[in-house]
XYZ file of C-alpha atoms in Angstrom:
747
model
C 54.330 111.516 55.337
C 56.829 109.738 53.095
C 59.510 107.308 54.226
C 62.397 109.791 53.977
C 60.616 112.344 56.128
C 59.900 109.666 58.768
C 63.560 108.646 58.874
C 64.582 112.287 59.175
C 62.105 112.802 62.000
C 63.307 109.687 63.845
C 66.926 110.789 63.460
C 66.168 114.259 64.799
C 64.222 112.761 67.701
C 67.091 110.446 68.581
C 69.588 113.307 68.475
C 67.319 115.376 70.710
C 67.062 112.517 73.214
C 70.845 112.214 73.260
C 71.155 115.935 73.958
C 68.604 115.676 76.744
C 70.470 112.743 78.292
C 73.742 114.672 78.228
C 72.061 117.707 79.693
C 70.410 115.543 82.337
C 73.837 114.135 83.221
C 75.283 117.635 83.488
C 72.418 118.879 85.633
C 72.673 115.789 87.849
C 76.300 116.753 88.504
C 75.393 120.376 89.147
C 72.615 119.405 91.528
C 75.104 117.350 93.509
C 77.505 120.294 93.905
C 77.348 120.083 97.682
C 78.490 116.462 97.625
C 81.230 117.295 95.124
C 82.487 120.257 97.163
C 82.396 118.214 100.368
C 84.532 115.424 98.931
C 86.856 117.913 97.219
C 87.477 119.639 100.560
C 87.824 116.251 102.246
C 90.377 115.220 99.614
C 92.301 118.466 100.140
C 92.394 117.910 103.913
C 93.615 114.333 103.419
C 96.242 115.580 100.949
C 97.515 118.175 103.427
C 97.675 115.622 106.238
C 99.445 113.096 103.996
C 102.022 115.644 102.822
C 102.851 116.362 106.458
C 102.758 112.702 107.484
C 105.365 111.403 105.034
C 109.032 112.265 105.502
C 110.784 114.428 102.904
C 112.610 112.388 100.260
C 116.066 113.257 98.928
C 117.939 111.964 95.900
C 121.554 111.392 94.855
C 122.914 110.551 91.397
C 126.082 109.004 89.967
C 127.370 108.177 86.467
C 129.553 105.259 85.352
C 130.954 104.700 81.849
C 131.163 101.120 80.560
C 133.783 100.397 77.877
C 132.565 97.998 75.204
C 135.738 95.841 75.247
C 138.467 95.116 77.761
C 141.645 96.961 76.757
C 145.246 96.040 77.410
C 145.538 92.554 75.872
C 144.405 93.633 72.432
C 146.890 96.502 72.524
C 149.770 94.006 72.481
C 148.860 92.585 69.109
C 146.351 90.421 67.340
C 148.192 87.223 68.194
C 147.963 87.552 71.967
C 144.417 88.989 71.851
C 143.260 86.071 69.752
C 144.956 83.726 72.163
C 143.396 85.145 75.309
C 140.178 86.429 73.754
C 138.071 89.419 74.842
C 134.703 89.832 76.468
C 132.245 92.542 75.461
C 130.366 94.237 78.313
C 126.958 95.818 77.767
C 125.584 98.573 79.967
C 122.284 96.784 80.554
C 124.081 93.679 81.800
C 126.253 95.750 84.118
C 123.188 97.612 85.388
C 121.694 94.330 86.579
C 125.050 93.306 88.044
C 125.126 96.463 90.205
C 121.875 95.349 91.892
C 123.272 91.898 92.742
C 124.320 90.730 96.190
C 127.910 90.439 94.935
C 128.055 94.241 94.743
C 125.673 95.148 97.567
C 126.854 92.726 100.250
C 130.193 94.514 100.855
C 128.261 97.789 101.211
C 125.774 96.205 103.631
C 128.602 94.877 105.790
C 130.609 98.110 105.693
C 127.738 100.399 106.757
C 125.972 97.905 109.065
C 122.813 98.173 106.977
C 121.382 95.002 108.470
C 120.921 96.808 111.784
C 117.594 98.661 111.842
C 116.685 101.186 114.561
C 113.228 102.726 115.036
C 111.482 104.894 117.596
C 108.163 103.317 118.721
C 107.253 106.432 120.705
C 106.511 108.457 117.564
C 102.839 108.174 116.624
C 100.945 109.224 113.523
C 99.832 112.497 115.060
C 103.434 113.268 116.026
C 104.522 112.744 112.434
C 101.810 115.100 111.193
C 102.697 117.759 113.781
C 106.466 117.616 113.193
C 106.214 117.345 109.361
C 109.343 115.107 109.438
C 110.982 112.567 111.737
C 114.597 111.578 112.300
C 115.901 108.429 110.605
C 118.900 106.271 111.385
C 122.377 107.152 110.132
C 124.677 104.300 109.045
C 128.425 104.804 109.177
C 131.338 102.339 109.142
C 131.787 102.993 112.863
C 128.196 102.606 114.084
C 124.466 103.018 113.506
C 122.737 105.929 115.268
C 119.248 107.428 115.637
C 118.159 110.690 117.246
C 115.137 110.673 119.575
C 113.385 113.240 121.740
C 115.271 112.096 124.851
C 118.695 111.564 123.325
C 120.572 109.490 120.773
C 120.848 105.737 120.411
C 124.099 104.404 118.923
C 124.991 100.743 118.287
C 128.318 99.699 116.759
C 127.876 95.922 116.775
C 124.817 93.665 116.697
C 124.972 90.057 115.558
C 122.376 87.374 116.224
C 121.921 83.730 115.332
C 119.751 82.636 112.426
C 116.639 82.202 114.581
C 116.754 85.834 115.752
C 117.009 87.378 112.281
C 114.210 89.810 111.378
C 112.882 89.651 114.961
C 112.397 92.882 116.874
C 114.221 93.630 120.120
C 113.783 96.540 122.516
C 116.675 98.562 123.932
C 116.151 100.542 127.145
C 118.622 102.391 129.315
C 118.772 101.189 132.903
C 120.478 102.523 135.968
C 123.542 100.324 135.436
C 123.600 100.103 131.628
C 120.992 98.787 129.191
C 118.362 96.078 128.889
C 117.853 94.164 125.634
C 114.469 92.424 125.487
C 112.614 90.361 122.905
C 109.442 89.845 124.940
C 110.639 86.551 126.429
C 114.218 87.148 127.591
C 115.817 90.239 129.127
C 119.575 90.691 128.672
C 121.421 93.266 130.768
C 124.726 94.840 129.789
C 127.040 97.814 130.136
C 127.065 100.702 127.673
C 130.296 100.907 125.667
C 131.242 97.239 126.139
C 130.890 94.234 123.868
C 128.485 91.643 125.264
C 127.556 88.143 124.212
C 124.282 86.699 125.456
C 122.868 83.224 125.242
C 119.155 83.304 124.452
C 116.490 80.688 123.984
C 117.056 80.616 120.218
C 120.792 81.229 119.999
C 123.641 83.683 120.499
C 123.400 87.499 120.579
C 126.392 89.833 120.315
C 125.872 93.554 120.872
C 127.792 96.696 121.694
C 125.732 99.746 122.671
C 127.566 103.076 122.714
C 124.721 105.371 123.739
C 121.019 105.326 124.639
C 118.297 107.930 125.415
C 117.219 108.756 128.945
C 115.987 106.100 131.345
C 112.701 104.476 130.386
C 112.804 105.591 126.725
C 112.711 102.426 124.627
C 114.039 101.969 121.079
C 113.396 99.061 118.708
C 116.339 97.260 117.105
C 116.263 94.502 114.484
C 118.915 92.464 112.717
C 117.764 91.939 109.155
C 118.716 89.054 106.931
C 121.052 89.807 104.046
C 118.234 89.243 101.556
C 115.952 91.753 103.278
C 118.749 94.303 103.514
C 119.626 94.065 99.804
C 115.939 94.149 98.885
C 115.559 97.344 100.905
C 118.462 98.895 98.982
C 117.103 97.805 95.616
C 113.692 99.298 96.449
C 115.296 102.771 96.557
C 118.040 102.192 93.951
C 117.455 102.890 90.271
C 120.071 101.753 87.741
C 119.564 102.319 84.017
C 121.466 103.159 80.860
C 121.238 106.791 79.865
C 120.024 106.857 76.292
C 120.493 103.926 73.928
C 123.816 102.196 73.365
C 125.658 105.039 75.115
C 127.497 102.850 77.597
C 126.664 105.379 80.348
C 124.972 103.942 83.438
C 123.016 106.331 85.626
C 122.558 105.374 89.270
C 120.096 107.178 91.518
C 118.973 106.517 95.073
C 116.259 108.091 97.182
C 115.759 108.219 100.935
C 114.640 110.363 103.873
C 118.185 111.517 104.765
C 120.389 113.245 102.173
C 123.729 112.378 103.794
C 122.733 108.752 104.265
C 121.623 108.409 100.643
C 124.795 110.028 99.296
C 127.071 107.883 101.455
C 125.264 104.666 100.564
C 125.286 105.355 96.805
C 128.970 106.296 96.913
C 129.839 102.982 98.535
C 127.786 101.081 95.939
C 129.687 102.799 93.107
C 133.046 102.049 94.750
C 132.085 98.419 95.393
C 131.076 97.947 91.757
C 134.277 99.512 90.383
C 136.433 97.340 92.671
C 134.610 94.192 91.555
C 134.938 95.315 87.933
C 138.694 95.778 88.171
C 139.100 92.392 89.829
C 136.977 90.788 87.131
C 138.923 92.556 84.341
C 142.296 91.033 85.397
C 140.875 87.583 86.145
C 141.162 86.459 82.514
C 144.830 87.441 82.244
C 145.669 85.855 85.607
C 144.186 82.513 84.599
C 146.106 82.538 81.308
C 149.437 83.325 83.041
C 148.909 80.506 85.550
C 148.260 78.076 82.720
C 151.441 79.184 80.904
C 153.520 78.847 84.076
C 152.526 75.184 84.308
C 153.351 74.506 80.624
C 156.705 76.319 80.242
C 158.831 73.887 82.386
C 157.336 70.895 80.608
C 158.003 72.334 77.135
C 161.521 73.341 78.115
C 162.313 69.800 79.327
C 160.806 68.352 76.156
C 162.964 70.645 73.980
C 166.120 69.730 75.871
C 165.394 66.005 75.479
C 164.746 66.309 71.740
C 167.976 68.304 71.193
C 169.942 65.743 73.201
C 168.607 62.840 71.129
C 169.239 64.697 67.852
C 172.866 65.478 68.805
C 173.538 61.849 69.759
C 172.219 60.679 66.373
C 174.401 63.139 64.459
C 177.512 62.073 66.387
C 176.730 58.464 65.658
C 175.776 58.736 61.973
C 177.466 61.914 60.808
C 175.878 64.522 58.554
C 173.268 63.119 56.138
C 172.533 64.771 52.791
C 168.725 64.764 52.650
C 167.169 65.113 49.185
C 164.962 67.923 48.017
C 161.760 65.883 48.450
C 162.673 64.901 51.958
C 163.385 68.543 52.800
C 159.984 69.650 51.531
C 158.261 66.912 53.494
C 160.237 67.794 56.568
C 159.348 71.474 56.274
C 155.628 70.789 55.760
C 155.561 68.264 58.566
C 157.251 70.749 60.855
C 154.686 73.431 60.002
C 151.826 71.025 60.601
C 153.204 70.059 63.981
C 153.561 73.722 64.917
C 149.969 74.382 63.898
C 148.758 71.324 65.772
C 150.488 72.426 68.948
C 149.172 75.986 68.625
C 145.636 74.707 68.128
C 145.987 72.371 71.091
C 147.150 75.304 73.186
C 144.140 77.369 72.127
C 141.862 74.422 72.796
C 143.307 74.004 76.282
C 142.680 77.686 76.970
C 139.139 77.622 75.573
C 138.144 74.585 77.562
C 138.837 76.568 80.739
C 135.908 78.803 79.786
C 133.696 76.753 77.481
C 132.441 73.200 77.158
C 133.241 70.771 74.354
C 129.976 71.750 72.616
C 130.966 75.378 72.156
C 131.272 76.438 68.453
C 134.897 77.625 68.920
C 135.946 74.296 70.473
C 134.185 72.373 67.704
C 135.940 74.495 65.058
C 139.381 73.809 66.565
C 138.613 70.086 66.713
C 137.791 70.114 63.011
C 141.061 71.904 62.192
C 143.005 69.399 64.323
C 141.393 66.522 62.451
C 142.385 67.967 59.031
C 145.986 68.620 60.075
C 146.257 65.172 61.657
C 145.136 63.533 58.382
C 147.760 65.471 56.410
C 150.437 64.572 58.921
C 149.629 60.858 58.529
C 150.034 61.195 54.751
C 153.462 62.814 55.165
C 154.482 60.190 57.719
C 153.560 57.422 55.272
C 155.654 59.102 52.566
C 158.626 59.525 54.868
C 158.277 55.876 55.876
C 159.395 54.986 52.330
C 162.779 56.786 52.770
C 165.834 54.910 53.947
C 165.867 54.160 57.658
C 168.762 56.525 58.438
C 167.059 59.375 56.598
C 163.771 58.682 58.353
C 165.408 58.798 61.776
C 167.228 62.025 60.902
C 164.047 63.636 59.712
C 162.163 62.525 62.824
C 164.729 63.849 65.307
C 165.229 67.087 63.392
C 161.482 67.647 63.209
C 160.942 67.052 66.940
C 163.696 69.458 67.870
C 162.368 72.252 65.606
C 158.784 71.872 66.789
C 159.666 71.847 70.468
C 161.877 74.877 70.039
C 159.103 76.813 68.194
C 156.442 75.997 70.779
C 158.681 76.842 73.710
C 159.815 80.194 72.301
C 156.226 81.211 71.360
C 154.854 80.372 74.770
C 157.738 82.119 76.530
C 157.181 85.247 74.441
C 153.441 85.343 75.203
C 154.098 84.732 78.873
C 156.329 87.782 79.138
C 153.792 89.883 77.229
C 150.938 88.897 79.528
C 152.988 89.815 82.596
C 153.378 93.306 81.169
C 149.635 93.447 80.415
C 148.676 92.399 83.925
C 150.910 95.076 85.459
C 148.935 97.842 83.710
C 145.518 96.291 83.298
C 142.398 98.178 84.497
C 138.662 97.402 84.503
C 136.259 98.517 81.794
C 134.132 100.657 84.178
C 135.066 104.287 84.762
C 133.506 106.642 87.306
C 132.279 109.828 85.673
C 130.335 111.456 88.547
C 130.289 110.434 92.183
C 127.108 111.247 94.141
C 126.925 114.582 95.956
C 124.451 115.975 98.503
C 122.072 118.605 97.123
C 119.638 118.742 100.087
C 116.783 119.404 97.644
C 113.630 117.443 98.462
C 112.051 115.607 95.539
C 109.016 114.416 97.497
C 106.441 114.989 98.734
C 105.508 117.605 96.136
C 102.944 119.252 98.339
C 101.218 121.435 95.759
C 100.802 118.516 93.367
C 99.516 116.297 96.186
C 97.003 118.935 97.240
C 95.759 119.490 93.698
C 95.619 115.759 92.957
C 93.852 114.974 96.245
C 91.324 117.721 95.583
C 90.687 116.444 92.060
C 90.326 112.872 93.263
C 87.923 113.998 95.965
C 85.920 115.977 93.412
C 85.888 112.964 91.081
C 84.669 110.733 93.896
C 81.992 113.261 94.781
C 80.941 113.463 91.130
C 80.709 109.686 90.881
C 78.651 109.507 94.066
C 76.368 112.287 92.811
C 75.836 110.421 89.536
C 75.253 107.120 91.329
C 72.781 108.818 93.649
C 71.038 110.347 90.654
C 70.897 106.979 88.870
C 69.792 104.945 91.874
C 67.337 107.559 93.118
C 65.335 108.282 89.970
C 63.450 111.298 91.293
C 60.496 113.080 89.745
C 61.606 115.903 87.453
C 60.232 115.820 83.937
C 56.454 116.371 83.555
C 56.450 114.709 80.123
C 58.199 111.691 81.556
C 55.668 111.518 84.425
C 52.776 111.616 81.981
C 54.379 108.922 79.823
C 55.041 106.676 82.826
C 51.695 107.079 84.599
C 49.287 107.960 81.801
C 48.020 110.818 83.989
C 48.369 114.452 82.877
C 50.361 116.930 84.932
C 47.735 119.595 85.610
C 50.027 122.024 87.435
C 53.656 122.705 88.280
C 53.948 124.721 91.484
C 57.241 126.630 91.823
C 58.962 126.954 95.134
C 58.324 130.153 97.051
C 61.726 131.425 98.267
C 60.137 133.693 100.865
C 57.952 130.949 102.318
C 60.939 128.582 102.318
C 62.968 131.028 104.394
C 60.119 131.432 106.881
C 59.779 127.660 107.280
C 63.396 127.359 108.353
C 62.256 128.688 111.703
C 60.528 125.593 113.054
C 58.737 127.625 115.734
C 57.138 129.962 113.192
C 53.550 129.035 112.204
C 52.749 127.868 108.682
C 51.257 130.563 106.530
C 49.183 130.728 103.371
C 50.723 132.221 100.242
C 48.015 134.900 100.138
C 49.413 136.381 103.377
C 53.113 135.757 102.818
C 54.020 135.798 99.130
C 50.983 136.744 97.078
C 53.063 138.135 94.212
C 55.064 134.958 93.745
C 55.027 132.501 90.883
C 53.836 129.876 93.359
C 50.653 131.762 94.108
C 49.963 132.336 90.413
C 50.461 128.639 89.748
C 47.867 127.795 92.437
C 45.442 130.140 90.727
C 46.160 128.467 87.385
C 45.367 125.129 88.995
C 42.074 126.585 90.248
C 41.190 127.704 86.718
C 42.073 124.270 85.337
C 39.794 122.608 87.881
C 36.932 125.019 87.364
C 36.707 124.313 83.644
C 37.506 120.639 84.011
C 34.806 119.820 86.530
C 31.077 119.232 85.892
C 28.560 122.013 86.507
C 27.106 120.074 89.442
C 28.761 117.650 91.831
C 28.160 113.952 92.160
C 24.496 112.812 91.949
C 23.376 116.349 91.239
C 24.583 117.647 94.595
C 25.715 121.216 95.053
C 29.331 120.726 96.198
C 32.167 119.717 93.920
C 34.537 117.431 95.854
C 38.295 117.528 95.192
C 40.537 114.883 96.785
C 44.198 115.864 97.289
C 46.540 112.949 97.972
C 50.161 111.945 97.333
C 52.305 108.876 96.845
C 54.276 109.354 100.090
C 54.507 111.745 103.059
C 56.220 115.097 102.744
C 55.180 115.922 99.174
C 53.194 119.075 100.148
C 49.585 117.887 100.147
C 48.596 120.231 102.965
C 50.296 123.162 101.244
C 48.389 122.535 98.002
C 45.061 121.826 99.762
C 45.106 124.898 101.975
C 46.199 127.334 99.280
C 43.808 125.853 96.712
C 40.992 126.343 99.250
C 41.974 129.973 99.707
C 41.954 130.788 95.954
C 38.533 129.094 95.517
C 37.183 131.215 98.373
C 38.271 134.327 96.477
C 35.523 133.506 93.942
C 32.904 134.091 96.665
C 32.346 130.365 96.890
C 31.664 128.538 100.130
C 34.582 126.108 100.637
C 35.138 123.386 103.238
C 38.572 121.828 103.689
C 38.748 118.499 105.527
C 41.927 117.077 107.060
C 41.232 113.401 106.390
C 44.741 112.314 107.437
C 43.632 111.169 110.884
C 47.069 109.756 111.674
C 49.590 112.534 110.989
C 47.524 115.390 109.582
C 49.052 118.844 110.134
C 46.530 120.935 108.213
C 45.310 122.646 111.417
C 48.688 124.363 111.667
C 48.072 126.137 108.353
C 45.051 127.860 109.905
C 46.557 128.210 113.393
C 43.772 126.096 114.877
C 43.435 123.089 117.163
C 43.157 119.532 115.872
C 40.431 118.668 118.398
C 36.766 118.071 117.519
C 37.434 116.950 114.009
C 36.788 114.150 111.551
C 38.022 111.326 113.754
C 35.841 112.489 116.622
C 32.776 112.688 114.369
C 33.313 109.226 112.877
C 33.913 107.726 116.327
C 30.403 108.662 117.545
C 27.657 106.138 118.071
C 26.424 105.137 114.587
C 22.934 104.007 115.666
C 21.349 107.222 114.422
C 22.651 106.653 110.868
C 19.627 104.493 110.001
C 17.319 107.402 110.718
C 16.574 110.498 108.705
C 18.971 113.280 109.461
C 17.308 115.775 111.734
C 17.963 119.401 112.490
C 19.494 118.310 115.775
C 21.986 116.123 113.880
C 22.902 119.060 111.702
C 23.465 121.174 114.779
C 25.716 118.452 116.264
C 27.748 118.356 113.022
C 28.441 122.059 113.368
C 30.576 121.331 116.436
C 33.072 119.474 114.228
C 33.325 122.097 111.482
C 35.034 125.332 112.487
C 35.274 128.727 110.834
C 38.825 129.712 109.968
C 38.467 133.457 110.141
C 38.941 133.640 106.400
C 35.881 134.553 104.383
C 34.006 131.591 102.866
C 36.365 128.954 104.348
C 35.407 126.368 106.965
C 37.717 123.698 108.313
C 37.256 120.209 109.736
C 40.473 119.129 111.507
C 41.606 115.544 111.814
C 40.512 115.167 115.451
C 42.032 112.879 118.030
C 44.131 110.025 116.668
C 41.881 106.930 116.329
C 42.977 103.310 116.446
C 41.417 102.320 113.122
C 41.115 105.277 110.706
C 40.370 103.164 107.602
C 37.574 101.270 109.400
C 35.971 104.530 110.524
C 35.903 105.788 106.936
C 34.302 102.560 105.704
C 31.575 102.118 108.335
C 29.066 104.466 106.678
C 29.532 107.513 108.891
C 31.603 109.307 106.274
C 28.874 108.720 103.666
C 26.305 110.521 105.891
C 28.838 113.265 106.504
C 29.391 113.878 102.798
C 25.630 113.781 102.128
C 24.943 116.529 104.645
C 27.829 118.871 103.975
C 27.242 118.703 100.189
C 24.166 120.857 100.778
C 26.090 123.702 102.407
C 29.270 124.171 100.317
C 30.257 124.884 96.744
C 33.642 123.135 97.013
C 34.861 120.489 99.423
C 38.599 119.837 99.418
C 39.762 116.692 101.197
C 43.402 116.311 102.254
C 43.912 112.548 102.456
C 46.788 110.345 103.708
C 49.476 109.184 101.216
C 48.442 106.254 99.037
C 51.481 104.121 99.824
C 51.136 104.755 103.565
C 47.423 103.962 104.002
C 44.360 102.829 102.082
C 42.260 105.804 103.271
C 42.625 107.659 99.960
C 40.921 104.827 98.054
C 37.865 105.064 100.350
C 37.752 108.843 100.246
C 38.077 108.875 96.447
C 34.630 107.279 96.151
C 33.133 110.655 97.097
C 35.375 112.866 94.932
C 34.666 114.503 91.616
C 38.385 115.076 91.031
C 41.304 113.054 92.396
C 44.618 114.907 92.301
C 47.955 113.435 93.310
C 50.740 115.692 94.604
C 54.388 114.773 94.048
C 57.477 116.751 95.016
C 59.967 117.834 92.381
C 63.492 116.379 92.708
C 62.478 114.538 95.882
C 59.704 112.035 95.189
C 60.753 108.705 93.683
C 59.422 108.169 90.200
C 58.804 104.462 90.784
C 56.743 105.171 93.898
C 54.589 107.657 92.015
C 53.925 105.152 89.215
C 53.130 102.433 91.761
C 50.703 104.727 93.629
C 48.803 105.538 90.404
C 48.654 101.852 89.558
C 47.247 101.076 92.999
C 44.467 103.611 92.473
C 43.740 102.198 89.025
C 43.465 98.692 90.455
C 40.812 100.034 92.853
C 38.902 101.414 89.815
C 39.763 104.954 90.839
C 40.857 107.345 88.148
C 43.560 109.832 89.054
C 42.533 112.968 87.184
C 45.766 114.868 87.440
C 49.232 115.133 88.988
C 50.497 118.290 90.675
C 54.283 118.721 90.482
C 55.054 120.659 93.649
C 58.104 122.646 94.802
C 59.657 123.002 91.351
C 62.928 124.893 91.605
C 63.826 127.309 88.871
C 67.420 127.814 87.822
C 70.143 126.769 85.389
C 70.530 123.444 87.208
C 67.001 122.430 86.281
C 66.408 121.946 82.580
C 62.646 121.635 83.168
C 62.181 125.102 84.613
C 60.620 126.246 81.333
C 57.350 124.709 82.510
C 56.711 127.718 84.711
C 59.278 130.300 83.665
C 56.651 132.292 81.748
C 54.299 132.672 84.726
C 54.233 136.111 86.252
C 52.637 137.989 89.081
C 51.994 141.528 90.146
C 55.415 142.841 91.093
C 54.253 146.392 91.741
């Protein structure tokens, strides 16, 4: 074979192994269908119980539009808008603001959301039976909760810091109510405000109504943080789309009216805060102007008074063209300096000295101040009278310009404030739809069933991986080095009969002689006939076959008894010995007693073993071997349970037994104890021509079978073949082809 053909063969072999592994995985899942169905049904039951346990959930929605810029100031002109400035508002920022305590605290206080009422008398089974439970209703007037025995209503409940988040119990009494925290009991009248002094502080409460006497209700005063956290856990605020400026608010809860009312108050609280925040900028600017106008007016009046006095004293002065230009430029610079100072004063109310806008104004002030010093130096060269005229005239003009500008802006801002609104607009207020959004029962049921089925599948696979059972004959041969001489299919008819524990065990020849199982036993007989020597051990007549297994329950007795029956059909004298003196059940197959058997024979006095076997000894042996009523078949039962079965087999008595019975039978079949349970099989194997090991399909552990074969090999005992018993045919067993071509007489 060349190299290419070898590679092709290896590749095909690997692909075939992969297919077998995938098929084995599929069949492992199919074989565990009972586990999968059980967990699927269990998951469905849990899903149904859960869908009834949780309360229905309702939802309310609202929409708010956020304008990008604050309007009003900019509408009055670029001058005033540049003076006051504007603040852009993004929807994402406002969405986070809505969830803040600044917005939620007024809502918490208005609806008394820090008061929590609960009914401790409702258990888990009650919730499942009722499918829904009542929840508290918060209104500006009070907090109420319906119970089986009436309604509880509390309009006021304040506690000191130490009592926050601690549970109290309210119970109606004959004269009013009792408020208890486990340590103190406070008694009061229903409908009246009460103030109690407890161990940890003050308690103020007003109870308007309570259920019948003896029915207790839990009440708790939450901290503000816990109350707002509870709101945020059910509140969803997000921008609809990208850069749309539309904020969508949604809230869920177990009561539709409660959810709608709470979300409505949150929207109103946010809009009120937004309007207050929108006019705050204008208000601050007006207050600043109101403090500056009287000062500027007084400064203008003083400069005009000084200028008039100078003119009266010196008369009119003809100032030259150069002086006029300098005066004009100086006046403009002063106006600019004062305007920049005014802007700087306004900016510093919002920003620090390190802000880029403040730094920019400082740079402009420095440039204008330098130019002003140059002009002042030039004017200093003019005659003294001209310099004084220029100075007084300049001061008067500048003060007048600043005063008139500020007065104009002040009047404009007053108009703006009168009509200013916030940049948030309500589009949709929440409404009650009374449509439940959860639990979605059908989805829960389907999902729970699928999860249960998945769990069952995983467990079936884990079971298949951890419990590597005997299935594949080729794999058994590869692992043990022992050929599989027969695969015995399961007999459905015999299996049904065995379900009745009181019914006696039966041979296949009398129950299901047309089955594949019976034909497989015959095939095993043929295999043994041609695989065994013409004569038995040491030239003796009988051929001895030892049937054992790696563990109990593999079907040794079934194989031994039926193999005996098919050998007897050949007109051969057959003896079957139940050598499992501990738990042997072979006598049940022949409907006989276990008494007077192998254990009884081996327990006799062994003094005669040193003598030649006499006719009398042979006659005494006949009392331990019994006819079965079936032609050519004799049976030696296990006898009474001895204390030391292995010692009895090794003391020499069994050797004399085998020597004598070899003369009278063609085949001797010995049913021995399991190898892993006792060492008897290793002793019995010394007398056998063939040692066969029975293992049960899809039940015996592969590792135990390999270990049992190894134990026999260590004792220098060759296991001649393995019988794969109880093989089940069907699509869930990929190895059923090993017997699917067997057939019987179906006439």
